[in-house]
PDB file of C-alpha atoms in Angstrom:
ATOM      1  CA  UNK A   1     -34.899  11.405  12.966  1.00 37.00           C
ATOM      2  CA  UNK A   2     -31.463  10.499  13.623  1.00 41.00           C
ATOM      3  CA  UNK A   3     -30.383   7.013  14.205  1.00 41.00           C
ATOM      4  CA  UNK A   4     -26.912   7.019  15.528  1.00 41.00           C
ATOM      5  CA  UNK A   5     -25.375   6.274  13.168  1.00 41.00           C
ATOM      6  CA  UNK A   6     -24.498   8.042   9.872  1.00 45.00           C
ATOM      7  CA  UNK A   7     -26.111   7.050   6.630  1.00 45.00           C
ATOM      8  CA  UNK A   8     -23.894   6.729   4.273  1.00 47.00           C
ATOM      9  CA  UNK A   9     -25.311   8.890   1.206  1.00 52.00           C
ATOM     10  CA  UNK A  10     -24.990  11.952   4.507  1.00 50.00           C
ATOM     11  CA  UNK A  11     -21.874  10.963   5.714  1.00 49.00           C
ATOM     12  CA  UNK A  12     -18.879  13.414   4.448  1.00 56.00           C
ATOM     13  CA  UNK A  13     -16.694  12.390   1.938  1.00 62.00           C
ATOM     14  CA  UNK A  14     -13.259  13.332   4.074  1.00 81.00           C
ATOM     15  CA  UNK A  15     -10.703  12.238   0.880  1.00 86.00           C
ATOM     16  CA  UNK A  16     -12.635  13.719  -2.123  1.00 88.00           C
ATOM     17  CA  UNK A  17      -9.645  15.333  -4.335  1.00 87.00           C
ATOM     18  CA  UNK A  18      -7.217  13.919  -2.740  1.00 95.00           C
ATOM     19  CA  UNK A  19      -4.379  11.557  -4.927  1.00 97.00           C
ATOM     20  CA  UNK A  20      -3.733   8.505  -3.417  1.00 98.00           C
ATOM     21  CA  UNK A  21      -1.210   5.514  -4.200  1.00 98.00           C
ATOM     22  CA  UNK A  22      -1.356   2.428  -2.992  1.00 99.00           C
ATOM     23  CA  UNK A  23       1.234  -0.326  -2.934  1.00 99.00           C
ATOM     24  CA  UNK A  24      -0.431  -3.809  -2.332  1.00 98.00           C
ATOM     25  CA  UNK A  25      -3.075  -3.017  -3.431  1.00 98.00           C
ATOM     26  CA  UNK A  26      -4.188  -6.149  -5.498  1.00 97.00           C
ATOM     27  CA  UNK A  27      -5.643  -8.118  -2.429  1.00 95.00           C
ATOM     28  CA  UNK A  28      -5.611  -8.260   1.398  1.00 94.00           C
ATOM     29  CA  UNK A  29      -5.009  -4.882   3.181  1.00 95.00           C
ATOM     30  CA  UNK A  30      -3.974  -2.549   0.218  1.00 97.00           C
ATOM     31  CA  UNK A  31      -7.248  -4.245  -1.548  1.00 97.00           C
ATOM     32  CA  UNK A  32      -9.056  -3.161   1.400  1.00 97.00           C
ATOM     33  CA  UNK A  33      -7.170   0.103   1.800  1.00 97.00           C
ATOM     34  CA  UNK A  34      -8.161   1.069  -1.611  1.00 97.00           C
ATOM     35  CA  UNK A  35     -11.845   0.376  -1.626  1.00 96.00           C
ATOM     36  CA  UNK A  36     -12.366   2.458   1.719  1.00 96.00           C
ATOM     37  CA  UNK A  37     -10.417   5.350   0.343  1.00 96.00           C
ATOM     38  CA  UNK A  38     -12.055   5.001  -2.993  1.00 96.00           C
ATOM     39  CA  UNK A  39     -15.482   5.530  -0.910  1.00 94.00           C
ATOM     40  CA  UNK A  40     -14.106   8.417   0.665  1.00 94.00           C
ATOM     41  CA  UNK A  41     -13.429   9.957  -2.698  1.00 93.00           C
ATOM     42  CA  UNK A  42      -9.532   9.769  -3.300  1.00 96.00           C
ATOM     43  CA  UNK A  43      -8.941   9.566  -6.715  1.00 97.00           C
ATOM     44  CA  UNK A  44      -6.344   6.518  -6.939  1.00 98.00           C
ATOM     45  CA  UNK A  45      -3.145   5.003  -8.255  1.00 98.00           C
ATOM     46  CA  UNK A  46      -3.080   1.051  -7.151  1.00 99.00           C
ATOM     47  CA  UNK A  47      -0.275  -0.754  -7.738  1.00 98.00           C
ATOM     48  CA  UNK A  48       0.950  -4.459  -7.233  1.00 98.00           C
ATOM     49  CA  UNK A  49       2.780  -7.490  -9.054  1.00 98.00           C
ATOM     50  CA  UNK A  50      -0.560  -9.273  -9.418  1.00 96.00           C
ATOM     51  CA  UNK A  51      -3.034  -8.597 -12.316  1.00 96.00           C
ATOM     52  CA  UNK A  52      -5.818  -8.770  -9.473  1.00 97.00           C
ATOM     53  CA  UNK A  53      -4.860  -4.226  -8.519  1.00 98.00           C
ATOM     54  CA  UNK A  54      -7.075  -3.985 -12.531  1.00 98.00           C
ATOM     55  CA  UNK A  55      -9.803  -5.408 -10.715  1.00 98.00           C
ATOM     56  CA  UNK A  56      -9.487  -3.818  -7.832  1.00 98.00           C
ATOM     57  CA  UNK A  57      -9.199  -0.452  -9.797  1.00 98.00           C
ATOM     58  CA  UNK A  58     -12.935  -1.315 -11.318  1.00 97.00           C
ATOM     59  CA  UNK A  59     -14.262  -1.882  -8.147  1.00 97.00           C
ATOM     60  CA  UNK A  60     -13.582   1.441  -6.787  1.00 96.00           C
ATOM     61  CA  UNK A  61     -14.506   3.085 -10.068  1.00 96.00           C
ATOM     62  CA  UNK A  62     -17.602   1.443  -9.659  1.00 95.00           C
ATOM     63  CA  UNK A  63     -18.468   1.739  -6.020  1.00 90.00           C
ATOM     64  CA  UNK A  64     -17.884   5.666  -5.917  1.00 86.00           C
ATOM     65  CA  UNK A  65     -16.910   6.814  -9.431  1.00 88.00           C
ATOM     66  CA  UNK A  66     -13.536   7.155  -8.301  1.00 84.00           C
ATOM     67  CA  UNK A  67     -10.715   8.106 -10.422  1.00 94.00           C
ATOM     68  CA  UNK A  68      -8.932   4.853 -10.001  1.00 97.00           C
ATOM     69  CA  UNK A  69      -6.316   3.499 -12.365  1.00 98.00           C
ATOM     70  CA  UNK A  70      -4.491   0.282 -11.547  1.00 98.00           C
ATOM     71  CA  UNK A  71      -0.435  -0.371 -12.328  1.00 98.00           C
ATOM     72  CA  UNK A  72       1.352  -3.286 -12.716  1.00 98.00           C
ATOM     73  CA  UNK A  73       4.221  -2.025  -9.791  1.00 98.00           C
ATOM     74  CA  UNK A  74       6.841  -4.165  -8.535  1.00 98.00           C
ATOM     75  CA  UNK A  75       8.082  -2.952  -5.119  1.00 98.00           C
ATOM     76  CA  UNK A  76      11.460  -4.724  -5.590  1.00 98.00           C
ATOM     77  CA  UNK A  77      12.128  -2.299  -8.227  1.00 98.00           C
ATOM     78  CA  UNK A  78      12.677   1.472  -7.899  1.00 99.00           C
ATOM     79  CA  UNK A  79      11.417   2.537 -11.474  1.00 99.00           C
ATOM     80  CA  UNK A  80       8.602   0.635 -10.649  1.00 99.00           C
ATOM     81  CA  UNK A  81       7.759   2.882  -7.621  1.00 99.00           C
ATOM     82  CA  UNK A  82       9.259   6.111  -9.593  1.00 99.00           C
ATOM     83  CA  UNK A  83       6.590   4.978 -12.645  1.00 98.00           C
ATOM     84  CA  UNK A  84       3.791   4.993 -10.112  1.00 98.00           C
ATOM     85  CA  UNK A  85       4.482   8.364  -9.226  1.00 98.00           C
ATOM     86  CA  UNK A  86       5.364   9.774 -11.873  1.00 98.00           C
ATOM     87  CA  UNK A  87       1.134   8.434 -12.759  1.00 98.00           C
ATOM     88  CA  UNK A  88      -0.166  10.506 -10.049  1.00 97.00           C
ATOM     89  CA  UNK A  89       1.506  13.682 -11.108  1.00 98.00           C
ATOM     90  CA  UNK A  90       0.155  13.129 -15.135  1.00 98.00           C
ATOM     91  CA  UNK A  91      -3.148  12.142 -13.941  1.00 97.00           C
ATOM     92  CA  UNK A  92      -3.325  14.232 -10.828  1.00 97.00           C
ATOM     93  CA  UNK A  93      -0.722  16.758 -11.032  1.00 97.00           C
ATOM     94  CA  UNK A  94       0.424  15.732  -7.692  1.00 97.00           C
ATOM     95  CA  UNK A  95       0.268  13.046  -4.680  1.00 98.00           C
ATOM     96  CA  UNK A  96      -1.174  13.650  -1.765  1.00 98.00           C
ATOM     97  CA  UNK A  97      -0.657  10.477   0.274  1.00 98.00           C
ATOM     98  CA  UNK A  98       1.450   7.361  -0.453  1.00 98.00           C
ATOM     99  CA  UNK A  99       0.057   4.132   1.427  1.00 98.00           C
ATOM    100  CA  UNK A 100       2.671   1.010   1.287  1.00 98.00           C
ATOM    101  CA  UNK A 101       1.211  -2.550   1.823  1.00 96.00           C
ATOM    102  CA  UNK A 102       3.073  -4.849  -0.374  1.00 96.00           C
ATOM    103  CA  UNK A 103       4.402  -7.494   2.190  1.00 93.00           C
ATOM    104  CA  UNK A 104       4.815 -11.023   2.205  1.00 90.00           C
ATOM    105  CA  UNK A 105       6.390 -13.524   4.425  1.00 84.00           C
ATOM    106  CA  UNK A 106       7.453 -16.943   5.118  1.00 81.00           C
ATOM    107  CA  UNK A 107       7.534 -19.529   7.602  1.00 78.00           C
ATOM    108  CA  UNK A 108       9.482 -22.573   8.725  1.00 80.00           C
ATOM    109  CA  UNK A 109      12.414 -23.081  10.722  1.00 82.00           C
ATOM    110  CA  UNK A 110      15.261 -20.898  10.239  1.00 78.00           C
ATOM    111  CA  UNK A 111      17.767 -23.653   9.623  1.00 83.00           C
ATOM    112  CA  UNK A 112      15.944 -25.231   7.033  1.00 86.00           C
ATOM    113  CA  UNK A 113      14.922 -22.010   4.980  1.00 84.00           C
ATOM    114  CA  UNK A 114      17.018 -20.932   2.234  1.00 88.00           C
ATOM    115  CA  UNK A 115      19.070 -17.566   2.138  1.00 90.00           C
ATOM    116  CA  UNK A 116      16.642 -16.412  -0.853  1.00 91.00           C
ATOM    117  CA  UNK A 117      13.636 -16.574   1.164  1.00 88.00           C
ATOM    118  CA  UNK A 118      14.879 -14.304   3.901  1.00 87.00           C
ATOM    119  CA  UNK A 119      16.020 -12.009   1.108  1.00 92.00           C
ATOM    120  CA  UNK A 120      12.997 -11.727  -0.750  1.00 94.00           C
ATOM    121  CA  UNK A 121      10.657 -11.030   2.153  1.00 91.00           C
ATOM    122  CA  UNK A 122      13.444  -8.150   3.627  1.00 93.00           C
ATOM    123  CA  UNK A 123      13.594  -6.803  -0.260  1.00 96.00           C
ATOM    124  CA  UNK A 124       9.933  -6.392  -0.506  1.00 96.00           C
ATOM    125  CA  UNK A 125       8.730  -5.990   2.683  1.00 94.00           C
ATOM    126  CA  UNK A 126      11.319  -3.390   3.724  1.00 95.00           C
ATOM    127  CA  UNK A 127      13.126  -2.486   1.216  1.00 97.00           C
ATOM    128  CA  UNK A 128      10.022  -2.083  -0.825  1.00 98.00           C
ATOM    129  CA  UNK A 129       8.716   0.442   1.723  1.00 97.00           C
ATOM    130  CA  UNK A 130      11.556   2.586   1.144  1.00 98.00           C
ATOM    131  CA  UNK A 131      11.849   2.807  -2.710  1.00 99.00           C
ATOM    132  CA  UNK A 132       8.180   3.916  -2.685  1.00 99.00           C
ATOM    133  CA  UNK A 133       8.626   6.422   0.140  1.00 99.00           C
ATOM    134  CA  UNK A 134      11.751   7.429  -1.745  1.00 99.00           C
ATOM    135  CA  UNK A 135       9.976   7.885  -5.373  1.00 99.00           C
ATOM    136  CA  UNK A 136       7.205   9.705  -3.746  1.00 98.00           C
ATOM    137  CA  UNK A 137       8.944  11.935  -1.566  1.00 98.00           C
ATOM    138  CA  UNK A 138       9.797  14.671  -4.018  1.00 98.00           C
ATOM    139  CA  UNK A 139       6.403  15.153  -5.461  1.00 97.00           C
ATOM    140  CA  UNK A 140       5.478  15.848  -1.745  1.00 98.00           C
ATOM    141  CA  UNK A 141       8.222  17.977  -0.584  1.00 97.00           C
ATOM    142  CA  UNK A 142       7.697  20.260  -4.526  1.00 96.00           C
ATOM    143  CA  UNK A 143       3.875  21.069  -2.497  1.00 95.00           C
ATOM    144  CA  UNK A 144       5.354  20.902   0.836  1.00 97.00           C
ATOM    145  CA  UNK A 145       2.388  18.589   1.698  1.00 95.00           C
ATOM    146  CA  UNK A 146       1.487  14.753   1.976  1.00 96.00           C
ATOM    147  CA  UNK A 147       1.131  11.696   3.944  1.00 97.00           C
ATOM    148  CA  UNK A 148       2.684   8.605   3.736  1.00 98.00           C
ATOM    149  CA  UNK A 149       1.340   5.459   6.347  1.00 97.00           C
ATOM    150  CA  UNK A 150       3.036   2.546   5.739  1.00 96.00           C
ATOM    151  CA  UNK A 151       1.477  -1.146   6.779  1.00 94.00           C
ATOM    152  CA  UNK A 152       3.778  -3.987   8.356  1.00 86.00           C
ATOM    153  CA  UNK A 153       2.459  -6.959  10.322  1.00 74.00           C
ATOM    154  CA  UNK A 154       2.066  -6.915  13.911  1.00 71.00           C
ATOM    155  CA  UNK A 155       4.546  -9.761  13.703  1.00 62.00           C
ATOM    156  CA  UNK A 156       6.863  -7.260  14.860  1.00 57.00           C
ATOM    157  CA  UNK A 157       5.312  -6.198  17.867  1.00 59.00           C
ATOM    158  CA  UNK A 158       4.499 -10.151  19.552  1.00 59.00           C
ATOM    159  CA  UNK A 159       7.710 -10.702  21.165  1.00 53.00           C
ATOM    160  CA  UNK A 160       6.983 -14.539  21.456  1.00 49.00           C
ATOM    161  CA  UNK A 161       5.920 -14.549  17.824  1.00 46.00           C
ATOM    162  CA  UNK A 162       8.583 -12.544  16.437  1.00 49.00           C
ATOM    163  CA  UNK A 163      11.064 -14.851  18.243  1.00 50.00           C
ATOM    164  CA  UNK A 164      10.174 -17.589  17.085  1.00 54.00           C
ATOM    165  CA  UNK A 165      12.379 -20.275  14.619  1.00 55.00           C
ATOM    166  CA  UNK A 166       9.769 -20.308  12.332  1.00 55.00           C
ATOM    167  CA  UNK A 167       9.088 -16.958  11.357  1.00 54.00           C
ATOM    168  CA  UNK A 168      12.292 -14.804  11.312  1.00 53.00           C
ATOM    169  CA  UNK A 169      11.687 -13.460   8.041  1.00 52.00           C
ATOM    170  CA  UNK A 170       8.694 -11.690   8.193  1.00 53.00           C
ATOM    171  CA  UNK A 171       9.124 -11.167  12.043  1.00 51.00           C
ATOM    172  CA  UNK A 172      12.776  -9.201  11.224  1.00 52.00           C
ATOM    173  CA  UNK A 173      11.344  -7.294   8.512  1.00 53.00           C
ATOM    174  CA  UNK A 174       8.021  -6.170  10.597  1.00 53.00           C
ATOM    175  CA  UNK A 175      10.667  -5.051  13.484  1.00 50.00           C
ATOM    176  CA  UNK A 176      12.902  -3.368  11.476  1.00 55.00           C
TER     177      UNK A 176
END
């Protein structure tokens, strides 16, 4: 008899086939991101600066028998982003979605962080977003198909948050 909610062995598998890459995706959201699509069978490219996307990649191999492989991928660098697509097309022949997560972000007062601090947070957090929309982009538009959801904080979206002296970093690059 049914209880209400789904069982998880019956529930469909709404991803199964489908290439997925993931920027982040060594901890936090894209960590997260990964695992749930991993159980809803996409097969996976996970990338991220920190060693932690390997184990991440075993996880979701090992939770669904996922095709997951794991990339060391720097968002701050465009042949970074072209490398991990350039893996989804050799081991997928093609990319169905692109999900970007790599963020980061700062805080203090404005007049007492350094120029280098607002940079890095704008080069990865936005900057980043666009070099891996921008490498995946033509292996979409080739099949005329894929998705691409990208992941900022809701920084952006608190007005008495994102105004703040203490956050402008990560506040200006979730509102931009």
């Amino acid at each position: 008899m049914p209880t209400g909610s789904a069982d998880r062995d019956e529930a469909p598998v709404r991803l199964k086939g489908q290439a997925v890459a993931v920027t982040g995706a060594g901890g936090g959201i894209g960590r997260a991101i990964a695992v749930a699509f991993a159980g809803e069978g996409a097969a996976l490219i996970l990338g991220d600066v920190d060693d932690a996307v390997e184990a991440v990649a075993n996880e979701a191999r090992a939770l669904s028998g996922a095709n997951a492989f794991a990339i060391r991928a720097d968002v701050t660098r465009s042949t970074d982003m072209v490398a991990m697509t350039e893996r989804a097309l050799r081991e997928f022949d093609r990319l169905d979605a692109l999900v970007t997560c790599a963020g980061l972000g700062t805080a203090g007062l404005l007049a007492e962080q350094d120029e280098s601090a607002w940079t890095r947070v704008v080069d990865v957090n936005l900057n980043g977003t666009y070099r891996a929309i921008r490498a995946a982009l033509p292996a979409m538009m080739t099949r005329r198909a894929g998705r691409i959801i990208t992941i900022s904080s809701v920084l952006g979206r608190m007005g008495g948050y994102s105004s703040s002296p203490r956050t402008p970093p990560p506040s200006t690059a979730s509102s931009a």
